[in-house]
PDB file of C-alpha atoms in Angstrom:
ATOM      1  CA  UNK A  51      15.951 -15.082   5.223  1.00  0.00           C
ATOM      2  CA  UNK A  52      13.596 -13.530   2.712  1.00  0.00           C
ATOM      3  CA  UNK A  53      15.453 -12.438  -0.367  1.00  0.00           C
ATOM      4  CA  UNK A  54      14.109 -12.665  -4.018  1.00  0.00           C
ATOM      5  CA  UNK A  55      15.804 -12.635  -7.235  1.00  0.00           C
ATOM      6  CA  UNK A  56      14.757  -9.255  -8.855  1.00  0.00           C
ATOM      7  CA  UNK A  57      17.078  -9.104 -12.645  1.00  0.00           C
ATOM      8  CA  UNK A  58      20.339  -9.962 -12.412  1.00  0.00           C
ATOM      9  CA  UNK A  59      20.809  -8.664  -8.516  1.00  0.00           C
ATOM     10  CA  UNK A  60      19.033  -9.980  -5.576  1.00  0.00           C
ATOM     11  CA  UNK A  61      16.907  -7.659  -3.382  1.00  0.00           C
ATOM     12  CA  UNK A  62      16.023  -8.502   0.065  1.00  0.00           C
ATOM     13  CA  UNK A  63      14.766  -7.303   3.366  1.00  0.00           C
ATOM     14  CA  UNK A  64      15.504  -3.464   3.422  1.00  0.00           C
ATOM     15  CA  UNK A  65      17.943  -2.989   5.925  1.00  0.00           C
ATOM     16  CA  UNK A  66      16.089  -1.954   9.435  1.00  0.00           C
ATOM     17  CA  UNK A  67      14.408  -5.474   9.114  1.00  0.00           C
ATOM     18  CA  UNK A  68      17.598  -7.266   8.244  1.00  0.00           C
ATOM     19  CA  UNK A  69      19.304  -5.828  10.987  1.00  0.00           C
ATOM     20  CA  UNK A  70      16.453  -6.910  13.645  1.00  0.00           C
ATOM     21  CA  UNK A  71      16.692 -10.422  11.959  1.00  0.00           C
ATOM     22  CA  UNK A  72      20.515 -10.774  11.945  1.00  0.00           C
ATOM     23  CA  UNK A  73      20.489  -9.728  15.705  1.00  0.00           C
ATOM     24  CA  UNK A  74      18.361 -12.172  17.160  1.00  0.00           C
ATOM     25  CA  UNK A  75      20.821 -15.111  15.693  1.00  0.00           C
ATOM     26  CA  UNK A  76      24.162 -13.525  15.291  1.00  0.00           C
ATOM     27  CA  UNK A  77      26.421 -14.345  18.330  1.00  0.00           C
ATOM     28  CA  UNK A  78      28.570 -10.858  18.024  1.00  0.00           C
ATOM     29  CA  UNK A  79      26.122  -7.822  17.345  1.00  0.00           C
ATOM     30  CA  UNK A  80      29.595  -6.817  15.678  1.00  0.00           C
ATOM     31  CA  UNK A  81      29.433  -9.909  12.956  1.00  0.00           C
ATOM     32  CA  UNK A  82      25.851  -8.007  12.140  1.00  0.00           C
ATOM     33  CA  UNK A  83      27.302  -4.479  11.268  1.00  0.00           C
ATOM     34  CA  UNK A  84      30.240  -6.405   9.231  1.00  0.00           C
ATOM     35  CA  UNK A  85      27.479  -8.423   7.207  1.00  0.00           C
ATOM     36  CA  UNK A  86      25.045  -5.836   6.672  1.00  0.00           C
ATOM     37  CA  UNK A  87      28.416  -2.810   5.383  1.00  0.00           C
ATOM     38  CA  UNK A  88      29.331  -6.193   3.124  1.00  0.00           C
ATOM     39  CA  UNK A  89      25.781  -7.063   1.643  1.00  0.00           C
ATOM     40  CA  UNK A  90      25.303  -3.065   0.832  1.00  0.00           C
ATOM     41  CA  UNK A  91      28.606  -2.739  -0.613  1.00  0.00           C
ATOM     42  CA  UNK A  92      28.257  -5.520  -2.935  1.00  0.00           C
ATOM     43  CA  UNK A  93      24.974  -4.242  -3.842  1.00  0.00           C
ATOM     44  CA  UNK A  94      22.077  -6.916  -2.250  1.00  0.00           C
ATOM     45  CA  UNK A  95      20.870  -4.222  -0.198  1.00  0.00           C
ATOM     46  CA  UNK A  96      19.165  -1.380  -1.392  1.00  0.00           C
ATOM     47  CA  UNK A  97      15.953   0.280   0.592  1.00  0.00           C
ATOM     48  CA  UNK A  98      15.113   2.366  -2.851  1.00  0.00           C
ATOM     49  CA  UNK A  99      15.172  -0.473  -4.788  1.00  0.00           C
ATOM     50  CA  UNK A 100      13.136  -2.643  -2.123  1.00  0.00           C
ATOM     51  CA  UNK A 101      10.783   0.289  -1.802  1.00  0.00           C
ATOM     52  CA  UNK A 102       9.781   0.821  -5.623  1.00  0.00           C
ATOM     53  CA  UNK A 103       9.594  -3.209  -6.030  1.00  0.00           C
ATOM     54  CA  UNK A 104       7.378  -3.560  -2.811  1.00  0.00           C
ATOM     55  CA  UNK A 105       5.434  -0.681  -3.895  1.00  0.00           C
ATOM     56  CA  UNK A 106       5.054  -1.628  -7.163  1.00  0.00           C
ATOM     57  CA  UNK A 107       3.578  -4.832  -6.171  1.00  0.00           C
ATOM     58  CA  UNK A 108       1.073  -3.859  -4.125  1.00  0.00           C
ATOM     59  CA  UNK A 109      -0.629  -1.266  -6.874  1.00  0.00           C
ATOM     60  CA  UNK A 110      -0.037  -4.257  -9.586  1.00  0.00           C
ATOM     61  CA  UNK A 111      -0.895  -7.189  -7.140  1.00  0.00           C
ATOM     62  CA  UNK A 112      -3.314  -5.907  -4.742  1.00  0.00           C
ATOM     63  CA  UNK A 113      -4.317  -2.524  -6.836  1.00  0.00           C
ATOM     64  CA  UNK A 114      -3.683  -0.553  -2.912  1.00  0.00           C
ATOM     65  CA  UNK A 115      -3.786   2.716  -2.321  1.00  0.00           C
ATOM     66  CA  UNK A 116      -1.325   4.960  -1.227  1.00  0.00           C
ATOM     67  CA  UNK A 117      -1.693   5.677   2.118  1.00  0.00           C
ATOM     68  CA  UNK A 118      -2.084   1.755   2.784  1.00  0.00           C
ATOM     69  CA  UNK A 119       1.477   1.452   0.797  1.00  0.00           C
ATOM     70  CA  UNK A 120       3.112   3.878   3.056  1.00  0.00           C
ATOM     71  CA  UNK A 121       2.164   2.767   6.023  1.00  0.00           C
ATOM     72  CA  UNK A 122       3.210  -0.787   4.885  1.00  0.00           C
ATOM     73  CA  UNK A 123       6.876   0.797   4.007  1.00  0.00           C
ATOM     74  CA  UNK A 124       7.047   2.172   7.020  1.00  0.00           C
ATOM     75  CA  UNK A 125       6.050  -0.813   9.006  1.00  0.00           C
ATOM     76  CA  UNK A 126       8.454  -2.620   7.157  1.00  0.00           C
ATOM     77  CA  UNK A 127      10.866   0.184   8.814  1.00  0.00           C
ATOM     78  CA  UNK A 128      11.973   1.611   5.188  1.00  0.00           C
ATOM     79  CA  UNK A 129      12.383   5.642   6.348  1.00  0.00           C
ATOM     80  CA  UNK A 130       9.408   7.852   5.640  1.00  0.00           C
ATOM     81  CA  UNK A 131      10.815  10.320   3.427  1.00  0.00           C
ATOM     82  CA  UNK A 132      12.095   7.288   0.901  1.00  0.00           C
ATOM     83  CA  UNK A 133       9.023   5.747   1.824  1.00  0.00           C
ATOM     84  CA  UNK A 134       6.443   8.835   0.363  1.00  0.00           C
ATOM     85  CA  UNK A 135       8.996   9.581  -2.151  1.00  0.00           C
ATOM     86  CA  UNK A 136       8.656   6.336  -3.785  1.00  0.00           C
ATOM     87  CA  UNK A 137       5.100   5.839  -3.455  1.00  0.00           C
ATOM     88  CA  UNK A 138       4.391   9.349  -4.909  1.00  0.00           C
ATOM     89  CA  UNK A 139       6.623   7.707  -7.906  1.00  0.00           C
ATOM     90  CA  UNK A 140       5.355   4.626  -8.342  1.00  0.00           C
ATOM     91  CA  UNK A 141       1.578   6.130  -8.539  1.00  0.00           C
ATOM     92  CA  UNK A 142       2.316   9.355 -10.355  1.00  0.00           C
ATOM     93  CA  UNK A 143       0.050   8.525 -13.156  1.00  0.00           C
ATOM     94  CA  UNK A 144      -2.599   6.305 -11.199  1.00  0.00           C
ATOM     95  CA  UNK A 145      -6.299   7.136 -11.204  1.00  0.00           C
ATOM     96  CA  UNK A 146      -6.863   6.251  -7.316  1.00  0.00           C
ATOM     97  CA  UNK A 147     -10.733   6.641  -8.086  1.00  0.00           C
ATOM     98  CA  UNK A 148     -10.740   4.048 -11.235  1.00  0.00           C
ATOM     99  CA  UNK A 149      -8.467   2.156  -9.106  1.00  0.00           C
ATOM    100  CA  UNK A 150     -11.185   1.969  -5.830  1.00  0.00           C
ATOM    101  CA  UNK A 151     -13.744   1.364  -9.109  1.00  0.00           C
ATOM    102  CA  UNK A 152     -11.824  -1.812  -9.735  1.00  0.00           C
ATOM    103  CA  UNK A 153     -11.213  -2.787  -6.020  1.00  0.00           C
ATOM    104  CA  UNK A 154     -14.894  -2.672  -4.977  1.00  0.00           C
ATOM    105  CA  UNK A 155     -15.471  -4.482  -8.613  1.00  0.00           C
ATOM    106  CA  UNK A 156     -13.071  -7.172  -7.771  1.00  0.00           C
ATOM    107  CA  UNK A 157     -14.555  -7.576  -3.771  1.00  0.00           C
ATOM    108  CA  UNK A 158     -17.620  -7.653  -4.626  1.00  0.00           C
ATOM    109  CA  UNK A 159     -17.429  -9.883  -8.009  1.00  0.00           C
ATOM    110  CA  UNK A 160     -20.124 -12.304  -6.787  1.00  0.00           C
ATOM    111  CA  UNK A 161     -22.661 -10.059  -5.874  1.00  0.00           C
ATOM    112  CA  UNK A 162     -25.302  -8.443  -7.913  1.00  0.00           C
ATOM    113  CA  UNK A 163     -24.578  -5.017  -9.094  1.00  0.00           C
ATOM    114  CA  UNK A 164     -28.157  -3.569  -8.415  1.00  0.00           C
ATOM    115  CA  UNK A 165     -28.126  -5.021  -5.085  1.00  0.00           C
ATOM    116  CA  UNK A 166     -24.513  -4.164  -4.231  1.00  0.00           C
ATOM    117  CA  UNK A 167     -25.101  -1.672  -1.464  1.00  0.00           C
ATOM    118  CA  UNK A 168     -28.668  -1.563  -0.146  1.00  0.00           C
ATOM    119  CA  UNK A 169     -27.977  -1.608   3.077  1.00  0.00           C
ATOM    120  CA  UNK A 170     -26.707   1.199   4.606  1.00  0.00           C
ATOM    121  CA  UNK A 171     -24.054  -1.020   6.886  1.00  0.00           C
ATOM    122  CA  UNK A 172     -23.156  -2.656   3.726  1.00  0.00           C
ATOM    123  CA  UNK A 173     -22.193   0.733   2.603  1.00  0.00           C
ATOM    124  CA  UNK A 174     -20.791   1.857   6.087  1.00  0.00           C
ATOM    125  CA  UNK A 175     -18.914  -1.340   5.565  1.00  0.00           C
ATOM    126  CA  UNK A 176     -17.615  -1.247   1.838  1.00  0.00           C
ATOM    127  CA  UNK A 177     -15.919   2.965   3.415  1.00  0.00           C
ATOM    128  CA  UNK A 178     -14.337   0.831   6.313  1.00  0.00           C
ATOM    129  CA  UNK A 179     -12.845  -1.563   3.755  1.00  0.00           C
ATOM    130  CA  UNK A 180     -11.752   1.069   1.304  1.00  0.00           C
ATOM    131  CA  UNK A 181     -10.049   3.150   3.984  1.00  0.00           C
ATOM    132  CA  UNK A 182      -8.057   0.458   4.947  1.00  0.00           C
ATOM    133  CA  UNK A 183      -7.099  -0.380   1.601  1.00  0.00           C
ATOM    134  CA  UNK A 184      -5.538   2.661   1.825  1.00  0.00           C
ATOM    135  CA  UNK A 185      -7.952   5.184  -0.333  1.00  0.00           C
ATOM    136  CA  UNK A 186      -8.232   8.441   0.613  1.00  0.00           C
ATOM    137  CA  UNK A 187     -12.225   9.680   1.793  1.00  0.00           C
ATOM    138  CA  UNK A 188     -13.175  11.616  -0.249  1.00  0.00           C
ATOM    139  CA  UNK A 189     -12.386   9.668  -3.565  1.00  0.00           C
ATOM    140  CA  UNK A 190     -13.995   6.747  -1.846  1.00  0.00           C
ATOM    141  CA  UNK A 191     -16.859   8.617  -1.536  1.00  0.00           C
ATOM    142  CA  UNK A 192     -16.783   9.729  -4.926  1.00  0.00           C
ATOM    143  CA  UNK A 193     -16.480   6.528  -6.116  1.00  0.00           C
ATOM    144  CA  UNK A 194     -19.166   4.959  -3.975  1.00  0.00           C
ATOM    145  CA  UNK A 195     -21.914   7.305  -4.784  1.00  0.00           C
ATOM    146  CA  UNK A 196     -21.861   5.740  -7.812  1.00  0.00           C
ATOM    147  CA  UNK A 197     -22.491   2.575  -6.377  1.00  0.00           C
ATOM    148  CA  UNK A 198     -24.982   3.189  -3.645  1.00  0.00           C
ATOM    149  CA  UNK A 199     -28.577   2.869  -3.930  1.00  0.00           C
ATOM    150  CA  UNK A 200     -29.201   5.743  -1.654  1.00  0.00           C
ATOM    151  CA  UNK A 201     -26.417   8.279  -2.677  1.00  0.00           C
ATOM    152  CA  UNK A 202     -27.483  10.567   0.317  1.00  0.00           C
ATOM    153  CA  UNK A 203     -26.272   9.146   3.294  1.00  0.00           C
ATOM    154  CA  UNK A 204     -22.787   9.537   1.783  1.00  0.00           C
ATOM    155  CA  UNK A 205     -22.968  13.549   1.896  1.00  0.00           C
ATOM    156  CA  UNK A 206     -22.596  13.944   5.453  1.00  0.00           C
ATOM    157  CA  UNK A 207     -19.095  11.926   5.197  1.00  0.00           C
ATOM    158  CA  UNK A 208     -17.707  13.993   2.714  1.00  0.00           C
ATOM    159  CA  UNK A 209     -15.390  15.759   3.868  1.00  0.00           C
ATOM    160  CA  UNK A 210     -15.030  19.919   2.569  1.00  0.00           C
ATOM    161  CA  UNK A 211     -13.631  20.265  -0.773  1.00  0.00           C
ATOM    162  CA  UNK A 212     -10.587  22.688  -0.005  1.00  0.00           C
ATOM    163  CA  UNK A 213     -10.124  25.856  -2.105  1.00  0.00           C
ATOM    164  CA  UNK A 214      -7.508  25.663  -4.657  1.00  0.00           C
ATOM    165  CA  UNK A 215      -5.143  29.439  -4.937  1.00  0.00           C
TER     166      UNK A 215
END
């Protein structure tokens, strides 16, 4: 079972994933509802607290962005209000552009700066990775302009900046 010691309580598997897990061994699916009522009650199950902790990790970790985070929660089968709700939390005050800065800084550590993108499938390829990093497009593009050697191509990907009221 996967359950790490976070402070002074333990946090484990949220409890959609717990459940699938204690089902496939349990010999009653009644012993599963008893164990999962006692592990909440006591207070080793908590889908908040897994959420923020998971969440944080990834941004800390694996500096991820958002929508990758998300969609990670709700693979994980945490619900997607709690899911959004925590990730809108946990990256309230994070620069997603300086943070796709220092992802594309960090993938591409070993190769030359000037030569980073000269290709334009390297580029093509660098928008692929950042999307499924979970950036959104338009900061990626942002972001990349700055690192492309032929700034161009990237306008026809942008997508239209919407008009704020």
């Amino acid at each position: 079972m996967d359950i790490r010691r976070q402070g002074a309580r333990w946090a484990g598997p949220f409890y959609g994933e717990l459940r699938e897990k204690l089902s496939r061994r349990a010999e009653r699916a009644a012993d599963v509802d008893e164990v999962l009522a006692r592990l909440k009650d006591v207070g080793y199950l908590d889908d908040r607290r897994y959420a923020e902790g998971f969440a944080s990790a990834r941004l800390v970790n694996q500096k991820l962005g958002r929508t990758r985070v998300i969609q990670d929660l709700r693979q994980r089968r945490v619900a997607p209000s709690l899911a959004e709700r925590t990730v809108q939390k946990v990256y309230h005050d994070v620069d997603e552009e300086a943070l796709i800065g220092d992802f594309i800084r960090r993938k591409y550590r070993l190769a030359p700066r000037e030569g980073l993108f000269r290709e334009d499938k390297d580029l093509a390829a660098a928008y692929r990775r950042l999307l499924h990093a979970g950036f959104r497009s338009g900061d990626i593009i942002r972001v990349l302009k700055r690192f492309a050697r032929n700034p161009d191509l990237l306008d026809a990907l942008e997508p239209p900046q919407e008009e704020e009221v």
